[in-house]
Amino acid sequence: MTTKYIFVTGGVTSSLGKGIIAASLAKLLQAQGYRTTIQKLDPYINVDPGTLNPYEHGECYVTNDGAETDLDLGHYERFLNVPTSQANNVTTGRIYQSVIEKERKGEFLGKTVQVIPHITDEIKERVQILGNSGDYDIVITEIGGTVGDIESLPYVEAVRQMKWDLGEHNAIVVHLTLIPYLSAAGELKTKPTQHSVKTLMESGVQADVLVCRTEHELNDSIRTKIARFCNVTEEAVIQSIDASTIYDVPNLMLNEGLDQVVLNKLGLKSSTPDLKSWNKFLDRFNNPKTEIHIGLVGKYVELQDSYKSILESFIHAGAENEVKVIVEPIHSEYLKQNNTMLKLSHLDGVVVAPGFGERGIEGKIDAIRYVRENGVPFLGICLGMQMAVIEFARNILGITNANSTEMDEETANPVISLMEDQKHIINKGGTMRLGAWECELKENSLVHSIYGKKNIKERHRHRFEFNNKYKSQIEMAGMLTSGLNPKTGLVEIIEIPEHPWFVGVQYHPEYKSTVANPHPLFVDFVKAALNYNKNKNSVTVAQK
Ligand code: GLN
């Protein structure tokens, strides 16, 4: 079949959850047998979000092929369980970069290079790369930002042209808006939606489906009013009411018939989506047998989006273990050796988060010392793993000035140091060790038993590494390097066999956890935390 295109735009305000609606719709289409992928177009000028601070843009998500992308791609993968790639996230910066490179090569044959047609053509080409791959029946393209923004204009124009080029039934627009509730008037208001649909029409684009975010149920008269004023059929007015978890949204959209309206408009057959395993996950997630508390030690903890994939991985792993995982943010800057007991002793497990730079580093090291000495399950991710190596070198080997050259370039004992092939790199964007790399696990290690195999591939985003000059010293003292890159010998995993569950990974397991495939490391870590919690409670009972 020819590939069909669905564009998801947003109006009235940002943060309406376009990514979750796109992912939920994709889930419903996938569950009816359609090969579906989702793409995000971001209207900012950064070439990718890799250089953006998490305060600005939340987590940077990394694909198998090493693209540094918007965190919405994480939702796409978690919902669909299908990997995304470089082609799934395109920014204005990347579009312009590519057009300017073509101009320098003389590809435009003396023509004046303009927003229309050159930028819009490049956008259209990027949208169709996925469709032309032959891998997908349906491509959903989410357009970041809000219609009416100056920077969104070329994207909306590209959508207008594609709808025209591809013809009816081949490309549709799903527009997300807000229906605010005015408590003083006690009423839901449709005017912002009308204006936003009108703004879209000013650019020549008629929305085919409206998804209306609301805190209260939309009654029939409101639906009729929206349909009448916005040129859509009544069944194409879809209510998207606030949900307690994003994982409820596919079922909410199913109840509203979003999949049916969309398939109908695309001229495709609709059937009952097979959501058996999705609902099984929801059932476990909603009916936990007990709860545990995990501390997430990091420096961006005040922002939910900064560690998005880690939080979602705990939801998957919690459901798998039928336990509610309460993740408590712990600010590493306020952790000191003399308060770790106070701040960490109630926890059943501790994760030390990825990160860059010096801020909060000593607090992370103190937290690791506490969990190592007290047998609390520990998972160190990327920077968290590097800090575990520093802590071990300082407090077990007695190398008190052990450090990473990221924090102290002149350190006399760089147990973590800049990777050789990073030494000549000047540009910051897209130059880290990125994407999926192979790792070989040592037999008889904890990770080998967790993964149940010898060769794994995990995703990376770092410049510094375990310094192999210290390897034998560190191993002799009881830290096992249990996973290595088979080609370079780079240490990917460390563990302490004497400790009940102490694992540090140079890679980011959180990027690969999905609803259908919870990541084994998170699943086993939660299991260990559950055991820790049970033992702790049985000791307290015995003491009473
Ligand atoms: N800053 C460290 C490095 O570049 C760790 C990176 C990370 O945690 N993603 O190696």
Short mmCIF file of N, CA and C in Angstrom, two decimals, residues 195-276:
data_model
loop_
_atom_site.label_atom_id
_atom_site.label_comp_id
_atom_site.label_asym_id
_atom_site.label_seq_id
_atom_site.Cartn_x
_atom_site.Cartn_y
_atom_site.Cartn_z
N HIS A 195 -10.15 29.94 17.32
CA HIS A 195 -9.10 30.83 16.82
C HIS A 195 -7.91 30.04 16.28
N SER A 196 -7.58 28.97 17.00
CA SER A 196 -6.41 28.20 16.58
C SER A 196 -6.66 27.48 15.25
N VAL A 197 -7.89 26.99 15.05
CA VAL A 197 -8.23 26.35 13.77
C VAL A 197 -8.20 27.40 12.66
N LYS A 198 -8.65 28.61 13.02
CA LYS A 198 -8.65 29.70 12.04
C LYS A 198 -7.21 30.09 11.66
N THR A 199 -6.33 30.11 12.65
CA THR A 199 -4.92 30.43 12.38
C THR A 199 -4.34 29.43 11.38
N LEU A 200 -4.69 28.16 11.59
CA LEU A 200 -4.22 27.11 10.69
C LEU A 200 -4.78 27.34 9.28
N MET A 201 -6.04 27.74 9.23
CA MET A 201 -6.69 27.97 7.93
C MET A 201 -6.08 29.16 7.20
N GLU A 202 -5.61 30.16 7.97
CA GLU A 202 -4.96 31.31 7.33
C GLU A 202 -3.75 30.86 6.51
N SER A 203 -3.16 29.73 6.92
CA SER A 203 -2.03 29.18 6.16
C SER A 203 -2.50 28.15 5.14
N GLY A 204 -3.80 28.05 4.97
CA GLY A 204 -4.33 27.16 3.95
C GLY A 204 -4.48 25.71 4.38
N VAL A 205 -4.45 25.47 5.68
CA VAL A 205 -4.57 24.08 6.15
C VAL A 205 -5.86 23.91 6.95
N GLN A 206 -6.69 22.98 6.51
CA GLN A 206 -7.92 22.65 7.24
C GLN A 206 -7.64 21.42 8.11
N ALA A 207 -7.89 21.56 9.42
CA ALA A 207 -7.71 20.40 10.30
C ALA A 207 -8.76 19.35 9.96
N ASP A 208 -8.38 18.07 9.95
CA ASP A 208 -9.35 17.01 9.68
C ASP A 208 -9.92 16.45 10.97
N VAL A 209 -9.10 16.43 11.99
CA VAL A 209 -9.52 15.89 13.29
C VAL A 209 -9.06 16.87 14.35
N LEU A 210 -9.92 17.12 15.36
CA LEU A 210 -9.50 17.99 16.46
C LEU A 210 -9.42 17.16 17.73
N VAL A 211 -8.27 17.19 18.38
CA VAL A 211 -8.16 16.53 19.67
C VAL A 211 -8.14 17.63 20.72
N CYS A 212 -9.14 17.62 21.58
CA CYS A 212 -9.33 18.75 22.49
C CYS A 212 -8.91 18.39 23.92
N ARG A 213 -7.84 18.98 24.37
CA ARG A 213 -7.40 18.75 25.75
C ARG A 213 -8.34 19.48 26.69
N THR A 214 -8.77 18.78 27.72
CA THR A 214 -9.72 19.38 28.65
C THR A 214 -9.59 18.74 30.04
N GLU A 215 -9.98 19.53 31.04
CA GLU A 215 -9.97 18.97 32.40
C GLU A 215 -11.35 18.43 32.76
N HIS A 216 -12.36 18.77 31.96
CA HIS A 216 -13.74 18.31 32.21
C HIS A 216 -14.31 17.68 30.95
N GLU A 217 -15.28 16.77 31.15
CA GLU A 217 -15.90 16.09 30.00
C GLU A 217 -16.54 17.11 29.04
N LEU A 218 -16.39 16.87 27.75
CA LEU A 218 -17.07 17.72 26.77
C LEU A 218 -18.46 17.14 26.52
N ASN A 219 -19.51 17.96 26.71
CA ASN A 219 -20.84 17.41 26.42
C ASN A 219 -21.16 17.55 24.92
N ASP A 220 -22.32 16.98 24.53
CA ASP A 220 -22.65 16.94 23.10
C ASP A 220 -22.75 18.33 22.48
N SER A 221 -23.32 19.27 23.28
CA SER A 221 -23.52 20.58 22.64
C SER A 221 -22.18 21.27 22.38
N ILE A 222 -21.20 21.04 23.26
CA ILE A 222 -19.88 21.63 23.00
C ILE A 222 -19.24 20.98 21.79
N ARG A 223 -19.39 19.67 21.68
CA ARG A 223 -18.82 18.96 20.52
C ARG A 223 -19.46 19.48 19.22
N THR A 224 -20.79 19.65 19.26
CA THR A 224 -21.48 20.14 18.07
C THR A 224 -20.98 21.54 17.70
N LYS A 225 -20.84 22.35 18.74
CA LYS A 225 -20.40 23.73 18.50
C LYS A 225 -19.01 23.75 17.87
N ILE A 226 -18.10 22.96 18.43
CA ILE A 226 -16.73 22.92 17.89
C ILE A 226 -16.75 22.45 16.44
N ALA A 227 -17.51 21.38 16.19
CA ALA A 227 -17.58 20.83 14.83
C ALA A 227 -18.08 21.89 13.86
N ARG A 228 -19.16 22.57 14.26
CA ARG A 228 -19.78 23.55 13.37
C ARG A 228 -18.85 24.72 13.05
N PHE A 229 -18.17 25.22 14.09
CA PHE A 229 -17.32 26.39 13.88
C PHE A 229 -15.97 26.06 13.25
N CYS A 230 -15.59 24.79 13.31
CA CYS A 230 -14.23 24.46 12.86
C CYS A 230 -14.22 23.60 11.59
N ASN A 231 -15.37 23.42 10.94
CA ASN A 231 -15.42 22.65 9.69
C ASN A 231 -14.98 21.20 9.84
N VAL A 232 -15.31 20.58 10.94
CA VAL A 232 -15.00 19.14 11.04
C VAL A 232 -16.29 18.39 11.39
N THR A 233 -16.30 17.09 11.09
CA THR A 233 -17.48 16.30 11.44
C THR A 233 -17.50 16.09 12.96
N GLU A 234 -18.69 15.80 13.49
CA GLU A 234 -18.79 15.68 14.95
C GLU A 234 -17.94 14.55 15.51
N GLU A 235 -17.88 13.44 14.76
CA GLU A 235 -17.07 12.33 15.31
C GLU A 235 -15.58 12.64 15.24
N ALA A 236 -15.23 13.71 14.52
CA ALA A 236 -13.82 14.10 14.46
C ALA A 236 -13.43 15.08 15.57
N VAL A 237 -14.38 15.34 16.48
CA VAL A 237 -14.04 16.14 17.68
C VAL A 237 -13.76 15.15 18.80
N ILE A 238 -12.49 15.04 19.13
CA ILE A 238 -12.06 14.01 20.08
C ILE A 238 -11.69 14.66 21.40
N GLN A 239 -12.27 14.14 22.46
CA GLN A 239 -11.93 14.67 23.78
C GLN A 239 -10.67 14.00 24.31
N SER A 240 -9.75 14.82 24.82
CA SER A 240 -8.57 14.23 25.47
C SER A 240 -8.51 14.78 26.89
N ILE A 241 -9.12 14.00 27.77
CA ILE A 241 -9.24 14.45 29.16
C ILE A 241 -7.97 14.09 29.92
N ASP A 242 -7.61 14.89 30.94
CA ASP A 242 -6.40 14.61 31.72
C ASP A 242 -6.42 13.17 32.23
N ALA A 243 -5.30 12.49 32.08
CA ALA A 243 -5.22 11.09 32.51
C ALA A 243 -4.24 10.98 33.67
N SER A 244 -4.43 9.95 34.50
CA SER A 244 -3.51 9.83 35.64
C SER A 244 -2.15 9.29 35.19
N THR A 245 -2.12 8.58 34.10
CA THR A 245 -0.84 8.14 33.54
C THR A 245 -0.91 8.24 32.01
N ILE A 246 0.23 8.53 31.40
CA ILE A 246 0.25 8.63 29.94
C ILE A 246 -0.12 7.30 29.30
N TYR A 247 0.08 6.21 30.02
CA TYR A 247 -0.18 4.89 29.45
C TYR A 247 -1.68 4.59 29.34
N ASP A 248 -2.52 5.46 29.96
CA ASP A 248 -3.98 5.31 29.79
C ASP A 248 -4.47 5.95 28.49
N VAL A 249 -3.64 6.81 27.91
CA VAL A 249 -4.14 7.61 26.77
C VAL A 249 -4.55 6.76 25.55
N PRO A 250 -3.82 5.69 25.19
CA PRO A 250 -4.31 4.90 24.04
C PRO A 250 -5.74 4.39 24.25
N ASN A 251 -6.06 3.91 25.46
CA ASN A 251 -7.43 3.43 25.69
C ASN A 251 -8.44 4.58 25.67
N LEU A 252 -8.02 5.73 26.20
CA LEU A 252 -8.94 6.89 26.17
C LEU A 252 -9.21 7.28 24.71
N MET A 253 -8.19 7.24 23.90
CA MET A 253 -8.36 7.60 22.47
C MET A 253 -9.19 6.53 21.75
N LEU A 254 -9.02 5.29 22.15
CA LEU A 254 -9.82 4.21 21.57
C LEU A 254 -11.30 4.44 21.88
N ASN A 255 -11.58 4.78 23.15
CA ASN A 255 -12.97 5.02 23.54
C ASN A 255 -13.58 6.20 22.78
N GLU A 256 -12.74 7.16 22.43
CA GLU A 256 -13.23 8.32 21.69
C GLU A 256 -13.31 8.03 20.18
N GLY A 257 -12.75 6.90 19.77
CA GLY A 257 -12.81 6.53 18.35
C GLY A 257 -11.81 7.26 17.48
N LEU A 258 -10.71 7.75 18.06
CA LEU A 258 -9.73 8.50 17.26
C LEU A 258 -9.18 7.65 16.11
N ASP A 259 -8.87 6.38 16.41
CA ASP A 259 -8.29 5.51 15.38
C ASP A 259 -9.26 5.32 14.22
N GLN A 260 -10.55 5.16 14.55
CA GLN A 260 -11.55 4.93 13.49
C GLN A 260 -11.70 6.13 12.59
N VAL A 261 -11.80 7.32 13.21
CA VAL A 261 -11.96 8.55 12.41
C VAL A 261 -10.75 8.70 11.49
N VAL A 262 -9.56 8.49 12.06
CA VAL A 262 -8.33 8.68 11.29
C VAL A 262 -8.27 7.68 10.13
N LEU A 263 -8.53 6.40 10.41
CA LEU A 263 -8.45 5.38 9.36
C LEU A 263 -9.49 5.64 8.27
N ASN A 264 -10.66 6.05 8.72
CA ASN A 264 -11.73 6.38 7.79
C ASN A 264 -11.29 7.50 6.83
N LYS A 265 -10.70 8.53 7.42
CA LYS A 265 -10.28 9.67 6.58
C LYS A 265 -9.12 9.28 5.65
N LEU A 266 -8.36 8.26 6.06
CA LEU A 266 -7.25 7.81 5.21
C LEU A 266 -7.70 6.74 4.23
N GLY A 267 -8.98 6.40 4.30
CA GLY A 267 -9.50 5.37 3.40
C GLY A 267 -8.96 3.98 3.72
N LEU A 268 -8.67 3.75 5.00
CA LEU A 268 -8.14 2.44 5.40
C LEU A 268 -9.16 1.70 6.28
N LYS A 269 -9.05 0.39 6.28
CA LYS A 269 -9.96 -0.46 7.07
C LYS A 269 -9.63 -0.31 8.55
N SER A 270 -10.66 -0.28 9.38
CA SER A 270 -10.37 -0.31 10.82
C SER A 270 -10.91 -1.60 11.41
N SER A 271 -10.22 -2.07 12.46
CA SER A 271 -10.67 -3.28 13.15
C SER A 271 -10.43 -3.05 14.64
N THR A 272 -10.73 -4.05 15.45
CA THR A 272 -10.51 -3.85 16.88
C THR A 272 -9.01 -4.01 17.16
N PRO A 273 -8.39 -2.99 17.75
CA PRO A 273 -6.96 -3.12 18.02
C PRO A 273 -6.66 -4.18 19.07
N ASP A 274 -5.59 -4.90 18.84
CA ASP A 274 -5.19 -5.93 19.81
C ASP A 274 -4.31 -5.28 20.88
N LEU A 275 -4.92 -4.96 22.02
CA LEU A 275 -4.18 -4.29 23.09
C LEU A 275 -3.99 -5.23 24.30
N LYS A 276 -4.03 -6.55 24.04
CA LYS A 276 -3.96 -7.50 25.16
C LYS A 276 -2.73 -7.27 26.04
#
